[in-house]
Short mmCIF file of C-alpha atoms in Angstrom, two decimals:
data_model
loop_
_atom_site.label_atom_id
_atom_site.label_comp_id
_atom_site.label_asym_id
_atom_site.label_seq_id
_atom_site.Cartn_x
_atom_site.Cartn_y
_atom_site.Cartn_z
CA MET A 1 -0.02 0.03 0.08
CA LEU A 2 1.09 3.56 -0.65
CA ASP A 3 0.77 6.83 0.78
CA GLY A 4 -2.79 7.75 1.55
CA GLN A 5 -3.74 3.99 1.60
CA ALA A 6 -1.43 3.31 4.67
CA THR A 7 -4.12 4.21 7.36
CA ARG A 8 -4.07 2.43 10.73
CA ARG A 9 -7.02 -0.10 9.70
CA ASN A 10 -5.20 -0.83 6.21
CA ILE A 11 -2.05 -1.42 7.89
CA TYR A 12 -3.36 -3.64 10.58
CA ASN A 13 -5.82 -5.50 8.35
CA THR A 14 -3.10 -6.22 5.62
CA LEU A 15 -0.65 -7.61 8.26
CA ARG A 16 -3.42 -9.87 9.79
CA GLY A 17 -4.56 -10.89 6.17
CA TYR A 18 -0.94 -12.48 5.74
CA ALA A 19 -1.53 -14.63 8.74
CA GLU A 20 -4.56 -16.14 6.65
CA LYS A 21 -3.00 -16.20 3.22
CA VAL A 22 0.70 -17.17 3.89
CA GLY A 23 1.55 -20.76 3.97
CA PRO A 24 4.51 -22.72 5.38
CA LYS A 25 6.24 -22.87 2.07
CA ASP A 26 6.12 -19.01 1.59
CA ASN A 27 8.59 -16.27 2.47
CA LEU A 28 7.46 -12.87 3.01
CA MET A 29 8.99 -9.58 3.08
CA ILE A 30 7.22 -6.63 4.66
CA TYR A 31 8.63 -3.17 4.17
CA PHE A 32 7.41 -0.30 6.25
CA SER A 33 8.80 3.15 5.30
CA GLY A 34 7.08 6.28 7.23
CA HIS A 35 7.04 7.99 10.58
CA GLY A 36 7.73 6.33 14.20
CA TYR A 37 7.00 7.26 17.49
CA PHE A 38 8.18 6.23 20.82
CA ASP A 39 6.19 6.41 24.04
CA LYS A 40 8.66 6.61 26.89
CA ILE A 41 5.89 6.11 29.56
CA VAL A 42 4.82 2.68 28.43
CA ASN A 43 8.37 1.88 26.85
CA GLU A 44 6.42 1.26 23.43
CA GLY A 45 7.48 2.07 19.73
CA TYR A 46 4.59 2.79 17.07
CA TRP A 47 4.30 3.07 13.26
CA VAL A 48 2.55 6.37 12.50
CA PRO A 49 -0.19 5.61 9.79
CA VAL A 50 -1.06 8.46 7.30
CA ASP A 51 -4.48 9.15 9.12
CA ALA A 52 -3.05 9.32 12.69
CA GLU A 53 -3.67 12.59 14.53
CA LYS A 54 -0.79 14.11 16.22
CA LYS A 55 0.08 12.74 19.65
CA SER A 56 -2.95 10.32 19.45
CA ILE A 57 -1.54 7.09 20.65
CA GLY A 58 -4.98 5.27 19.67
CA ASP A 59 -4.23 6.19 16.08
CA LEU A 60 -1.08 4.25 15.95
CA VAL A 61 0.07 0.97 15.26
CA SER A 62 2.24 -0.72 18.15
CA ASN A 63 5.21 -2.60 17.65
CA SER A 64 3.68 -5.31 20.02
CA ASP A 65 0.87 -5.61 17.44
CA VAL A 66 3.23 -5.77 14.56
CA LEU A 67 5.31 -8.56 16.10
CA LYS A 68 2.38 -10.50 17.45
CA ILE A 69 0.76 -10.64 13.82
CA ILE A 70 4.36 -11.43 12.44
CA LYS A 71 4.73 -14.34 14.95
CA SER A 72 1.30 -15.70 13.62
CA ILE A 73 2.18 -15.79 10.05
CA ASN A 74 3.00 -19.28 9.07
CA SER A 75 5.69 -18.53 6.39
CA GLN A 76 8.86 -20.33 6.16
CA HIS A 77 10.86 -17.04 6.34
CA THR A 78 9.65 -13.44 7.03
CA LEU A 79 11.77 -10.16 6.78
CA LEU A 80 10.56 -7.09 8.29
CA ILE A 81 12.24 -3.94 7.07
CA ALA A 82 11.11 -0.84 9.28
CA ASP A 83 12.44 2.65 7.96
CA ALA A 84 11.20 4.97 10.39
CA CYS A 85 12.16 6.71 13.59
CA PHE A 86 12.60 4.76 16.65
CA SER A 87 12.14 1.59 14.50
CA GLY A 88 14.79 -0.20 16.65
CA SER A 89 12.31 -0.42 19.37
CA LEU A 90 10.65 -3.27 17.56
CA PHE A 91 13.56 -5.49 19.12
CA MET A 92 14.38 -4.20 22.36
CA GLU A 93 13.33 -7.09 24.09
CA SER A 94 13.88 -9.80 21.39
CA SER A 95 16.33 -12.44 21.57
CA ARG A 96 18.58 -13.96 18.73
CA GLY A 97 18.94 -17.67 18.13
CA ASP A 98 22.00 -19.29 17.00
CA PHE A 99 22.81 -19.09 13.36
CA THR A 100 23.45 -22.31 11.41
CA GLU A 101 24.62 -23.08 7.83
CA ASN A 102 21.31 -24.53 7.06
CA VAL A 103 19.09 -21.80 8.18
CA GLU A 104 16.91 -21.89 5.24
CA LYS A 105 15.51 -25.28 6.41
CA PHE A 106 14.11 -23.93 9.63
CA LYS A 107 11.43 -21.06 10.09
CA SER A 108 12.99 -17.65 10.83
CA ARG A 109 11.97 -14.09 11.36
CA TRP A 110 14.48 -11.58 10.64
CA GLY A 111 14.41 -7.53 11.11
CA PHE A 112 16.14 -4.57 9.76
CA THR A 113 15.62 -1.09 10.91
CA SER A 114 17.01 2.22 10.07
CA GLY A 115 17.93 3.26 13.59
CA ARG A 116 17.52 2.52 17.15
CA LEU A 117 15.76 4.63 19.61
CA GLU A 118 16.59 7.90 17.49
CA GLU A 119 15.18 10.02 14.71
CA VAL A 120 16.42 8.98 11.56
CA SER A 121 16.84 10.89 8.16
CA ASP A 122 14.31 10.85 5.74
CA GLY A 123 16.47 12.32 3.07
CA GLU A 124 15.96 14.87 0.56
CA ALA A 125 12.07 15.48 -0.57
CA GLY A 126 11.35 13.37 -3.36
CA THR A 127 14.15 10.91 -2.75
CA ASN A 128 14.53 7.69 -0.84
CA SER A 129 16.03 7.90 2.58
CA PRO A 130 19.51 6.96 3.12
CA PHE A 131 18.60 3.53 4.69
CA ALA A 132 16.23 2.73 1.73
CA GLN A 133 18.91 3.76 -0.87
CA SER A 134 21.20 1.21 0.69
CA ILE A 135 18.64 -1.51 0.65
CA LEU A 136 17.84 -0.89 -2.78
CA GLU A 137 21.60 -0.51 -3.87
CA PHE A 138 22.16 -4.10 -2.15
CA PHE A 139 19.30 -5.78 -4.03
CA ARG A 140 20.49 -4.14 -7.32
CA ASN A 141 23.92 -5.46 -7.00
CA ASN A 142 23.56 -8.86 -5.12
CA THR A 143 24.57 -11.78 -7.25
CA LYS A 144 23.96 -14.59 -5.08
CA ALA A 145 21.01 -16.84 -5.15
CA LYS A 146 21.02 -16.98 -1.37
CA PHE A 147 22.48 -14.82 1.16
CA ALA A 148 22.38 -14.61 5.02
CA ILE A 149 21.09 -11.55 6.43
#
């Protein structure tokens, strides 16, 4: 979904829909590029949908909701890329398992974020963010059939 389509309802329903549609042999990549917010009172990060009113937490999509839905998706591999301020808060309490040579045989959930608990650059108006430019450059120049993230 793009721009005006990225309402709270659409973001949530689209993510939730993947839990119904994606199967155990499928791989899924979710890319969120937008604004983020971190609420220090409840120690929670959020995605800011296009229709959110300023400082209205109820209009935001919480990281805990995003992660709960991703865990329910029955994919073989899921990659979440979040390019938003405070996106690193998605993984503040997560743990990493051991990496093995045969990682593609096991279900996995991976995430990239454009920053930690900080504001990140949007780049110049009308262009991709520096983070998005790096991701696109990697995909354009990658020559390997498989790569570990």
